[in-house]
mmCIF file of C-alpha atoms in Angstrom:
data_model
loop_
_atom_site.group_PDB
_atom_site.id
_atom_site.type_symbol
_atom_site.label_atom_id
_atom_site.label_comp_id
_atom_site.label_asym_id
_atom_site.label_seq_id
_atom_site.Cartn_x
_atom_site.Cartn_y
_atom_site.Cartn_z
ATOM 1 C CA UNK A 283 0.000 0.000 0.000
ATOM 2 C CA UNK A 284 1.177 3.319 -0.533
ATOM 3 C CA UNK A 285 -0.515 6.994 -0.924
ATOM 4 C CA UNK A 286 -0.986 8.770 -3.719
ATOM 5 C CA UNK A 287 1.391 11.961 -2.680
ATOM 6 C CA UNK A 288 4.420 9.592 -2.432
ATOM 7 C CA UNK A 289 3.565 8.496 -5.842
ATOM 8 C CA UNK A 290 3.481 11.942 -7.042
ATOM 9 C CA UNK A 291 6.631 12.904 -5.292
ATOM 10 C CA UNK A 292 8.597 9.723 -7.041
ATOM 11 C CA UNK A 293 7.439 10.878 -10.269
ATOM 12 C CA UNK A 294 8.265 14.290 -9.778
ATOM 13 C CA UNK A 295 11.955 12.661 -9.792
ATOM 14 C CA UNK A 296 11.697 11.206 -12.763
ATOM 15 C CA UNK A 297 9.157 12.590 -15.100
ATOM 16 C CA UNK A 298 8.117 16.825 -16.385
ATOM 17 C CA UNK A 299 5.255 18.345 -14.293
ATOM 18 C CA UNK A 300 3.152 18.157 -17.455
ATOM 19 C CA UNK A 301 3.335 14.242 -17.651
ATOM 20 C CA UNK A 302 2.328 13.446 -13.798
ATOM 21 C CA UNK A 303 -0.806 12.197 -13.663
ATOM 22 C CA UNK A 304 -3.402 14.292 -11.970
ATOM 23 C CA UNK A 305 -5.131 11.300 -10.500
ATOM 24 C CA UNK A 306 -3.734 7.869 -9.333
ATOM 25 C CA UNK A 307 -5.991 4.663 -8.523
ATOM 26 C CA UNK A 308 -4.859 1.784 -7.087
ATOM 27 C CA UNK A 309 -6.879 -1.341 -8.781
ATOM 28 C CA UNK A 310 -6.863 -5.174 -7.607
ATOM 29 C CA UNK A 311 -6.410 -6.358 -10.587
ATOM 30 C CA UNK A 312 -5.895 -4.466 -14.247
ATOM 31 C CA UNK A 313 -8.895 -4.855 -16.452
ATOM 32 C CA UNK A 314 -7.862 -7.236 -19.605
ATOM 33 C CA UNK A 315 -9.988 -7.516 -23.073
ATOM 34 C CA UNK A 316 -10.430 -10.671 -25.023
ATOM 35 C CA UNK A 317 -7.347 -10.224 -26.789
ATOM 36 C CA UNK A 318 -5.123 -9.847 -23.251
ATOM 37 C CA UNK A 319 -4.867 -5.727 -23.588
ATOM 38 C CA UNK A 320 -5.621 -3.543 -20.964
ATOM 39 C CA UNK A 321 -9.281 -2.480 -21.335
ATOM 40 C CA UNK A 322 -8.952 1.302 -20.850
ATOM 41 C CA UNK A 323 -12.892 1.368 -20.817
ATOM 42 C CA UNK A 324 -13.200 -0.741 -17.382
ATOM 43 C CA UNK A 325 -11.140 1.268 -15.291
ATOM 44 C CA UNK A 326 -12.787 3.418 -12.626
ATOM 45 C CA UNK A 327 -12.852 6.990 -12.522
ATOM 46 C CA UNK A 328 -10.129 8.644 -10.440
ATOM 47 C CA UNK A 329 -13.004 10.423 -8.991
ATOM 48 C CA UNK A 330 -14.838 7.376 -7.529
ATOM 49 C CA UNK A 331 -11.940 5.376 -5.722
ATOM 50 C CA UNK A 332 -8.787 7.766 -6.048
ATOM 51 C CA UNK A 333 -6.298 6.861 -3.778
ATOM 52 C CA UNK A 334 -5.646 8.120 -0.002
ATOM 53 C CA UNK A 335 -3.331 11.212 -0.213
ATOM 54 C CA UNK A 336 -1.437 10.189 3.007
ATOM 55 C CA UNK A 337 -1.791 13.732 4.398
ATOM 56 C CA UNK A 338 -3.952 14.214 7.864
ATOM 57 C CA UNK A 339 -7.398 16.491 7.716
ATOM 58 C CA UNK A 340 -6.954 19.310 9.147
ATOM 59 C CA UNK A 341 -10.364 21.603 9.072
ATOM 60 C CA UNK A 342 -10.435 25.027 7.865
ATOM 61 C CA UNK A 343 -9.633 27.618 10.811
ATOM 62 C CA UNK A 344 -10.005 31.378 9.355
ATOM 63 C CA UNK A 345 -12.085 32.886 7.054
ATOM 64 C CA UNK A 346 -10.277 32.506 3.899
ATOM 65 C CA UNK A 347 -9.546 29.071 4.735
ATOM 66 C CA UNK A 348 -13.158 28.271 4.680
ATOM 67 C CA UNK A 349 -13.256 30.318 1.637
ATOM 68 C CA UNK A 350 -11.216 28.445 -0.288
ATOM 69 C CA UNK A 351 -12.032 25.208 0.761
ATOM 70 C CA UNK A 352 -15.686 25.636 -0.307
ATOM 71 C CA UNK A 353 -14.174 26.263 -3.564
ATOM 72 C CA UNK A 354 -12.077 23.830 -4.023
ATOM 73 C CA UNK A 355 -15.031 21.093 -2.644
ATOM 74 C CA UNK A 356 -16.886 22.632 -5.367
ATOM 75 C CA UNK A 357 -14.337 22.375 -8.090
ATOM 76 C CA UNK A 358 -12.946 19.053 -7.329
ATOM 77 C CA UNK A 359 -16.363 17.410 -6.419
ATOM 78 C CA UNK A 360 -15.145 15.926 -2.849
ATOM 79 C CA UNK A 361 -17.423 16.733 0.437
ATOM 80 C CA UNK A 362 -14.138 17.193 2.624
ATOM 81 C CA UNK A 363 -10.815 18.764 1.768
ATOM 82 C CA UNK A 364 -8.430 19.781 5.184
ATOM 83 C CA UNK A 365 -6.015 22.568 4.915
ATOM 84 C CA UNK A 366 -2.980 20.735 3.508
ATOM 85 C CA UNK A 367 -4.439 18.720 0.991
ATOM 86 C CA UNK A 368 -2.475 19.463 -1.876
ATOM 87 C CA UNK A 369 -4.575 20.777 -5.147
ATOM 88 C CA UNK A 370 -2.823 18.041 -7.265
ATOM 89 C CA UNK A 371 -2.991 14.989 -4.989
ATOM 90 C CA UNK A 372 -6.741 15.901 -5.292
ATOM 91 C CA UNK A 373 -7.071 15.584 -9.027
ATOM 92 C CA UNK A 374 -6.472 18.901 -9.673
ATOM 93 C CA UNK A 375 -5.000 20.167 -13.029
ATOM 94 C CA UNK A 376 -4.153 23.311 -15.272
ATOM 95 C CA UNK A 377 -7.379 24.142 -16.654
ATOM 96 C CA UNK A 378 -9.674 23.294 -12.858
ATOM 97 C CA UNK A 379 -6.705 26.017 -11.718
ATOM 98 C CA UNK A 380 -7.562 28.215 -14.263
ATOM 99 C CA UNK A 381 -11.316 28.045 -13.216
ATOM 100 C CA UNK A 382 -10.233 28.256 -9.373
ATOM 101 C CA UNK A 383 -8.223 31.336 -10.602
ATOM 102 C CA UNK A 384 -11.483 33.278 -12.407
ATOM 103 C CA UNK A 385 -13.480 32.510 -9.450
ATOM 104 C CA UNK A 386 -10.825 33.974 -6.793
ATOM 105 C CA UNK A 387 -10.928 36.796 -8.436
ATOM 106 C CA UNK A 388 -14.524 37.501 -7.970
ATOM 107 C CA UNK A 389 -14.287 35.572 -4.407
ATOM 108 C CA UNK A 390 -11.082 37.475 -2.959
ATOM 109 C CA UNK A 391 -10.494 41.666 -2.463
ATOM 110 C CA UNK A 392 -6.498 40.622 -3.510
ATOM 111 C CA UNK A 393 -5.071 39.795 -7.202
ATOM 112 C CA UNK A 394 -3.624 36.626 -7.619
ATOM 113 C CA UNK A 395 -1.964 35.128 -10.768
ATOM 114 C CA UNK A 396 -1.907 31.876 -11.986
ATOM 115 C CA UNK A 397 1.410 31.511 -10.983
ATOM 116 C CA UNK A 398 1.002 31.855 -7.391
ATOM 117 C CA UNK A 399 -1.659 29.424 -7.797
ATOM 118 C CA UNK A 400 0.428 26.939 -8.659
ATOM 119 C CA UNK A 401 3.175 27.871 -6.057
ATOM 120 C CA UNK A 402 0.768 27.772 -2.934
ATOM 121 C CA UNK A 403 -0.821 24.107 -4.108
ATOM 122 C CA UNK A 404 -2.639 24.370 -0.639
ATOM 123 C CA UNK A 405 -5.488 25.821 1.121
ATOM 124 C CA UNK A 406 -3.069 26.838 3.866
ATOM 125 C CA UNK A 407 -0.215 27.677 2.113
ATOM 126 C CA UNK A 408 -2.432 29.669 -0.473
ATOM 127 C CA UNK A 409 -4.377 31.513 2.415
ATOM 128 C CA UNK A 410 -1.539 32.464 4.232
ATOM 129 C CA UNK A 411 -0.897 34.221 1.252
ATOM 130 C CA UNK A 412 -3.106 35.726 0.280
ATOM 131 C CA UNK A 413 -3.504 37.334 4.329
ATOM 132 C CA UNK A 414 -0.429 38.529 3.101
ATOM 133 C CA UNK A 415 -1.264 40.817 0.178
ATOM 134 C CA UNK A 416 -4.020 42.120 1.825
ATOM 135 C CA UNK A 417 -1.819 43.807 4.556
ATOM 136 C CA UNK A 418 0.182 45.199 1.996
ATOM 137 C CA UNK A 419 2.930 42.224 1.716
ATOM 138 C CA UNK A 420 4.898 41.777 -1.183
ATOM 139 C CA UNK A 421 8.010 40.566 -2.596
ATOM 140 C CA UNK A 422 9.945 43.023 -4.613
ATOM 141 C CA UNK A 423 13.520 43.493 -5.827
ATOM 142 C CA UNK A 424 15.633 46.001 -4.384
ATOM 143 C CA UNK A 425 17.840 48.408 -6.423
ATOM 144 C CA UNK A 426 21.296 48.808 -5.272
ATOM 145 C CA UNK A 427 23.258 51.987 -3.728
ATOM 146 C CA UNK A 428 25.616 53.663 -6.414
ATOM 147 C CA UNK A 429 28.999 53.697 -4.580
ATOM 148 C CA UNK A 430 31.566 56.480 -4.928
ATOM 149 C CA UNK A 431 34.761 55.254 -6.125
ATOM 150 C CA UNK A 432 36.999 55.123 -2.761
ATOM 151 C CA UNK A 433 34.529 53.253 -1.440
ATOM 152 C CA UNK A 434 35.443 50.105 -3.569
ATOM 153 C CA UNK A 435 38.190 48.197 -2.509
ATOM 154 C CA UNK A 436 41.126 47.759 -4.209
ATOM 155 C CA UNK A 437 40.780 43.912 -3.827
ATOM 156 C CA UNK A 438 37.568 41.850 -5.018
ATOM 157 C CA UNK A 439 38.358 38.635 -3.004
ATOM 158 C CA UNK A 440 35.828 36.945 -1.143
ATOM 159 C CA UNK A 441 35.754 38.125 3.001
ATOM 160 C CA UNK A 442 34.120 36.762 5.583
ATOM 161 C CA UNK A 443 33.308 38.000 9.022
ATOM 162 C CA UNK A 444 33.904 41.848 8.382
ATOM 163 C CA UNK A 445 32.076 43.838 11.652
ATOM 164 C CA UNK A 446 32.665 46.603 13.485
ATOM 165 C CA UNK A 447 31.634 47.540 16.749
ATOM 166 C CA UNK A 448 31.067 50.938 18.319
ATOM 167 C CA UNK A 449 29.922 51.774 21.627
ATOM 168 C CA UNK A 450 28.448 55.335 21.566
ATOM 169 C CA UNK A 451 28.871 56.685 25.456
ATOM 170 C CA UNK A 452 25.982 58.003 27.527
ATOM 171 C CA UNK A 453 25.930 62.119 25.889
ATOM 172 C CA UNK A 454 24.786 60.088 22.341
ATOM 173 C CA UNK A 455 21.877 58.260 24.254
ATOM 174 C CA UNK A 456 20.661 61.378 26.223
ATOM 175 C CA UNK A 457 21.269 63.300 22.948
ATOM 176 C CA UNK A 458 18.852 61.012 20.915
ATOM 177 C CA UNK A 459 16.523 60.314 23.676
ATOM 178 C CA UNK A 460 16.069 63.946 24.520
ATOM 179 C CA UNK A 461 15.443 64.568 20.421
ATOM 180 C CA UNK A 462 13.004 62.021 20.132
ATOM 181 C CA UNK A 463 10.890 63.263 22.854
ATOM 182 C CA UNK A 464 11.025 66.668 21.510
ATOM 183 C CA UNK A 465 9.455 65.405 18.373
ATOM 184 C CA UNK A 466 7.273 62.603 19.907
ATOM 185 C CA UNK A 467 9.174 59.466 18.218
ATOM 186 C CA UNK A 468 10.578 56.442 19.876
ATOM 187 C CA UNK A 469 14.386 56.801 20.146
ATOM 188 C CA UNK A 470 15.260 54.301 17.142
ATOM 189 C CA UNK A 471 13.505 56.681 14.820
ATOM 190 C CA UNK A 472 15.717 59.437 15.663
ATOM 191 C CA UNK A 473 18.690 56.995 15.694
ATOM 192 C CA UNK A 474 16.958 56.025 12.279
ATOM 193 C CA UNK A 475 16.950 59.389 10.798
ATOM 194 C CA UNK A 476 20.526 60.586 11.541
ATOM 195 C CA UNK A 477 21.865 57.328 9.830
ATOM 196 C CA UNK A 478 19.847 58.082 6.808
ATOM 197 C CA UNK A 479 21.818 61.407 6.621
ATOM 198 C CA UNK A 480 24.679 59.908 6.823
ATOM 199 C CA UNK A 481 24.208 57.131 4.301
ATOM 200 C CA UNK A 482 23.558 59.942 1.687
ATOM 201 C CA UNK A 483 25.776 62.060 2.590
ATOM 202 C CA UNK A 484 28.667 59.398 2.303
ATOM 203 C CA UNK A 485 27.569 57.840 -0.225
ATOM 204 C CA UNK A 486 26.279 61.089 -2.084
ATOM 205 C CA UNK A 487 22.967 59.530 -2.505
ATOM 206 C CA UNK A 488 19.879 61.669 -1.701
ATOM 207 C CA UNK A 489 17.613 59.395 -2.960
ATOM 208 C CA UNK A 490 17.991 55.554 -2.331
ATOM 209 C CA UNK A 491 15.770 52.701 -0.699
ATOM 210 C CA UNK A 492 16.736 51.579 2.712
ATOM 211 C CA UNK A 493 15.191 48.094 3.824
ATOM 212 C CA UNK A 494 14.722 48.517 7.620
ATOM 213 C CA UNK A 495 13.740 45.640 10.353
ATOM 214 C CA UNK A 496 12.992 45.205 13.437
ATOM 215 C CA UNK A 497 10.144 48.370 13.137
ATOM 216 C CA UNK A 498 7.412 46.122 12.305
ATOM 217 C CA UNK A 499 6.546 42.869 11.630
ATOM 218 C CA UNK A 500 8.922 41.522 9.188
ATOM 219 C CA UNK A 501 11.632 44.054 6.524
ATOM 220 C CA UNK A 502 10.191 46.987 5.472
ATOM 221 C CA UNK A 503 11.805 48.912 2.342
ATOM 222 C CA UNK A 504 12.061 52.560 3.011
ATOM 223 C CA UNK A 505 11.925 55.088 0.208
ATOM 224 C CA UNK A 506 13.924 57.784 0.798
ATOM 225 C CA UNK A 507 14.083 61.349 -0.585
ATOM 226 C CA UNK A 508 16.236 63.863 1.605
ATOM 227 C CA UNK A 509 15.608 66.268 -1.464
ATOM 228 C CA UNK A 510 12.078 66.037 -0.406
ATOM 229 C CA UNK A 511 12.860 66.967 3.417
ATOM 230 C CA UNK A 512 13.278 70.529 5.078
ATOM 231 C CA UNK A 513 16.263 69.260 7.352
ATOM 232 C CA UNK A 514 16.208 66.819 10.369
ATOM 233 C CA UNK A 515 13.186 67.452 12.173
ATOM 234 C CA UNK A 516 11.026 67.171 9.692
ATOM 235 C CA UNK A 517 12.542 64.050 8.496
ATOM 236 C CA UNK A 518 11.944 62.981 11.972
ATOM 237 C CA UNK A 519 8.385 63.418 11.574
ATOM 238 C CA UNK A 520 8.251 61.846 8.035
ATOM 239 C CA UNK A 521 10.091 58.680 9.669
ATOM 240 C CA UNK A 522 7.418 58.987 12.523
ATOM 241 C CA UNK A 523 4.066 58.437 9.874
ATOM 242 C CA UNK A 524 5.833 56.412 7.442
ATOM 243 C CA UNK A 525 7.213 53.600 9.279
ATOM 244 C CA UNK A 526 3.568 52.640 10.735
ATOM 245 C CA UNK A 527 2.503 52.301 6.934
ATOM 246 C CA UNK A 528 5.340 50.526 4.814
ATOM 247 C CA UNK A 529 4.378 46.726 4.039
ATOM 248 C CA UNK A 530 6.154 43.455 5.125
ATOM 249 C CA UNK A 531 8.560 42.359 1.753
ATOM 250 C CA UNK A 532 8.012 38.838 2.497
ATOM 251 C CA UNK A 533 11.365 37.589 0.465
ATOM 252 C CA UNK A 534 14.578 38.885 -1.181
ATOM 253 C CA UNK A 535 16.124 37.435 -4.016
ATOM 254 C CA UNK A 536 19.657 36.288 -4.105
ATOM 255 C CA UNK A 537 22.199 38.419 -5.977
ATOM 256 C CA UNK A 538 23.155 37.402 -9.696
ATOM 257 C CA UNK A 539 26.715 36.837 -9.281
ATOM 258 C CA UNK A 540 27.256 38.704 -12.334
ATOM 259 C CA UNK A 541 30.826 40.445 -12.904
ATOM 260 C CA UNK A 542 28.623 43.827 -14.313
ATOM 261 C CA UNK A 543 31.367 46.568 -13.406
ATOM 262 C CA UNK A 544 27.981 48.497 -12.395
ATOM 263 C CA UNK A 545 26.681 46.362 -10.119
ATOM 264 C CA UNK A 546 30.085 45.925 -8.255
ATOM 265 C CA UNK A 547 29.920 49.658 -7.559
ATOM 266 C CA UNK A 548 26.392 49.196 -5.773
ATOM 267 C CA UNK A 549 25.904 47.672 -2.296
ATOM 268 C CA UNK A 550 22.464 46.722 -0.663
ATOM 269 C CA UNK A 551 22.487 48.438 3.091
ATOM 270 C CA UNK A 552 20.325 47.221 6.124
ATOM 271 C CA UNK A 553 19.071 48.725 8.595
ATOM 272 C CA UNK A 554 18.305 46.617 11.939
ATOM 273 C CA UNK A 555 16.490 48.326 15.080
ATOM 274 C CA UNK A 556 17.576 45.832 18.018
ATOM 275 C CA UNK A 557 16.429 43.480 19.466
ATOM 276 C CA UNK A 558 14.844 41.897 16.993
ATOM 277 C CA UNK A 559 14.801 38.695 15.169
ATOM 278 C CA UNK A 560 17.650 37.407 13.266
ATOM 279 C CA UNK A 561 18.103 38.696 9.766
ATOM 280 C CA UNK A 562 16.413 36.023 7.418
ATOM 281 C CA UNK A 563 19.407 33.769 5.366
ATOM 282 C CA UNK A 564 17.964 34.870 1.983
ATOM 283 C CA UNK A 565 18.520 38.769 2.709
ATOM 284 C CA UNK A 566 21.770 37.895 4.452
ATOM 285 C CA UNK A 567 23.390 36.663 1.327
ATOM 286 C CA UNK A 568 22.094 39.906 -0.753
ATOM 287 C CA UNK A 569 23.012 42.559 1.916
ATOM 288 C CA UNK A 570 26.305 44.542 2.082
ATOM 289 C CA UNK A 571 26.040 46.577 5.145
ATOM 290 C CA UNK A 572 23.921 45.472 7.908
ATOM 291 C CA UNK A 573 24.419 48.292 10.567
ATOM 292 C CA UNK A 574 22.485 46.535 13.868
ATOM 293 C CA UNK A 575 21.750 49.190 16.529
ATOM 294 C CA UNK A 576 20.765 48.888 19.920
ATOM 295 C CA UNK A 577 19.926 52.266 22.184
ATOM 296 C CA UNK A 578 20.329 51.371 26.063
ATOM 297 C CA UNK A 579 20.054 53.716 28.666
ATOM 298 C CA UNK A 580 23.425 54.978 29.008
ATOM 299 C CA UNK A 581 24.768 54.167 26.066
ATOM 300 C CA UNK A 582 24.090 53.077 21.846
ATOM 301 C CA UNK A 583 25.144 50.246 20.525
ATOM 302 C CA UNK A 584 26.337 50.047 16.744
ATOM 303 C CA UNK A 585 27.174 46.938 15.456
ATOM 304 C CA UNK A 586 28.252 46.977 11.827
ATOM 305 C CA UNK A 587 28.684 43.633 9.243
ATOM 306 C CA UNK A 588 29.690 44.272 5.573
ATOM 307 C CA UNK A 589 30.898 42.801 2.644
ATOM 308 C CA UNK A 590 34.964 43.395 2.753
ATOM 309 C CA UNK A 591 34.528 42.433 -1.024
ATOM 310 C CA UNK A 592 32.717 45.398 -2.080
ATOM 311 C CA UNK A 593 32.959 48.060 0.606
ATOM 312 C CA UNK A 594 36.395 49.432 2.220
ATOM 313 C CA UNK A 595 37.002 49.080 5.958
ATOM 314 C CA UNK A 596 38.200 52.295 6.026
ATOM 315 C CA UNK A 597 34.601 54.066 5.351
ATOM 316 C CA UNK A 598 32.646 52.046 7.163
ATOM 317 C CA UNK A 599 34.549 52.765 10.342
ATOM 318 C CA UNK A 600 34.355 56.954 9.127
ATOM 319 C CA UNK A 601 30.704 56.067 8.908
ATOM 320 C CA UNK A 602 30.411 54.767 12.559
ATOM 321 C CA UNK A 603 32.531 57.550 13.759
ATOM 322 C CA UNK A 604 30.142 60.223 11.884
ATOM 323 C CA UNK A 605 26.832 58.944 14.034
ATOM 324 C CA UNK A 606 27.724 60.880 17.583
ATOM 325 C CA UNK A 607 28.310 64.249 15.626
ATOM 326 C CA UNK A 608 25.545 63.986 13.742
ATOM 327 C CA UNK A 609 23.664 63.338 17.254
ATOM 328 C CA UNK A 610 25.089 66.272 18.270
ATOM 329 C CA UNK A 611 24.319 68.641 15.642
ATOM 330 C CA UNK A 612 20.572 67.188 15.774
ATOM 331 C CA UNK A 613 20.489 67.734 19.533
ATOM 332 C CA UNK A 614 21.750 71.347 18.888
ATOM 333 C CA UNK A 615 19.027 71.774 16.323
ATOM 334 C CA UNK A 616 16.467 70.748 18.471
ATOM 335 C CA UNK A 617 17.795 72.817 21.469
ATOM 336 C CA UNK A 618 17.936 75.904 19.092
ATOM 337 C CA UNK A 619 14.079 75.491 18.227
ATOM 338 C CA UNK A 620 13.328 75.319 21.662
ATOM 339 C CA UNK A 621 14.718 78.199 22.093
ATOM 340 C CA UNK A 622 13.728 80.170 19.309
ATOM 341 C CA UNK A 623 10.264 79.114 20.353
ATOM 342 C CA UNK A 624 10.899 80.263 23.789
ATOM 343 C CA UNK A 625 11.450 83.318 22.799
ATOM 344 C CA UNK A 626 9.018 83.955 20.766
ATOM 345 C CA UNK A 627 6.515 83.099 23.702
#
């Protein structure tokens, strides 16, 4: 005895997707003619006495679930179908998904393709999904930072393990915290916004994308536009709204290891608000410079990890250095407004 999903997976080793059957049935004895030739005509129909699919039911639990399970009962003509049933262990094929597809998109407020149809094969997988999109998850490809020249290293060779560590002294933390209750942000925001200064101005980048974590629920990509900004404070505030609203990129694909001279001029940077979860392995081997920071209460933490290969030591440790001045000059800012404010009162 066997079921019919380790069927399927054995002939997924051996044959094209387009030549496993959509059904299997598992007969006593094969149906001969007169002459001794299998009679095609006496088999039973796969959807009378198809085959166990060796996967435990497991009953619809949200809304969408139950959704799509009433869907697929009606499409595949079976009274019970659990969560992880897969579509094609069912009897499933192109053109029922191609049906399915037409009637999610009258059934469902999201847009799905055919495509993702056939990558989420079941109900749970698919409704997980599809929760997804409609908070504003997707999965997008990021465009790399342009790089000024002495920022490449002289040597492309392979590194490993490349961090720095900085320990900003109490001043920095009192600095930040005392500017982020002045504008009425949580102290990472601030810490945020003086690191996206200092990314452009290093890099002499005003406008870039900054993938962030640790803010919400999974990486977040930040578009940023200092151009668009009237100095600090008001990026501050910007940070403040937009953080609440950027969606989840659920994955990141893997650099093309491509020799382009452009694209070894361009680095992916990411930001990481700590604690937080460890950095997922697919964005790991696509970042360049992950700069972790944790604020304490007498003192910031900046932990950096980059990519020897593409970025020199040399100005990552002038970018660490550059974070307490900036604090300063933000504080300073901040302290002048009061003032200014004060005496205008």
């Amino acid at each position: 005895a066997c079921t019919s999903g380790e069927l399927r997976r054995h002939c997924a080793e051996l044959l094209p997707d387009y030549m496993i059957p959509a059904a299997f049935v598992q007969v006593e004895i094969m149906p001969l003619t007169a002459s001794g030739k299998a009679d095609r005509r006496a088999l039973p129909a796969p959807d009378t006495v198809s085959m166990e699919t060796g996967t435990a039911y497991t009953a619809p639990a949200t809304e969408t679930e139950e959704k799509l399970a009433a869907l697929w009962q009606e499409l595949l003509g079976r009274e019970t179908i659990g969560v992880n049933d897969n579509f094609f262990e069912l009897g499933g094929n192109s053109l029922l998904l191609i049906r399915m597809h037409r009637m999610l998109e009258q059934e469902l407020p999201v847009t799905l393709s055919v495509t993702d149809l056939f990558a989420y094969p079941t109900i749970a997988k698919l409704a997980e999904y599809v929760t997804g999109l409609g908070s504003g998850s997707s999965v997008v490809e990021i465009e790399p930072i342009p790089i000024p020249a002495d920022w490449q290293p002289a040597s492309r060779e392979p590194h490993s393990g490349d961090f720095l560590r900085v320990t900003l002294g109490g001043p920095t933390a009192e600095q930040i915290r005392a500017v982020s209750a002045a504008e009425g942000v949580e102290p990472d925001v601030a810490a945020l916004a003086v690191y996206l200064v200092l990314l452009a101005q290093n890099l002499k980048q005003p406008k870039f994308a900054l993938p962030v974590y640790g803010f919400g629920p999974g990486i977040q990509v930040l578009p940023v536009d200092l151009t668009a900004t009237g100095g600090l404070s008001e990026l501050i505030a910007w940070l403040g709204a937009q953080l609440d609203s950027l969606p989840v990129i659920q994955e990141m694909p893997v650099r093309s290891q491509s020799a382009d001279s452009q694209a070894a001029a361009s680095i992916v940077p990411l930001y990481r608000k700590l604690p937080s979860a460890a950095v997922p392995a697919s964005w790991m081997e696509r970042v360049d410079l992950l700069l972790n920071v944790g604020i304490g209460e007498n003192a910031i933490q900046l932990n950096n990890e980059y990519n020897g290969s593409r970025i020199r030591k040399e100005k990552v440790k002038e970018l660490m250095q550059s974070f307490p001045t900036w604090c300063r000059r933000l504080a300073s800012q901040q302290s002048g407004k009061g003032q200014a404010a004060a005496a205008r009162e």
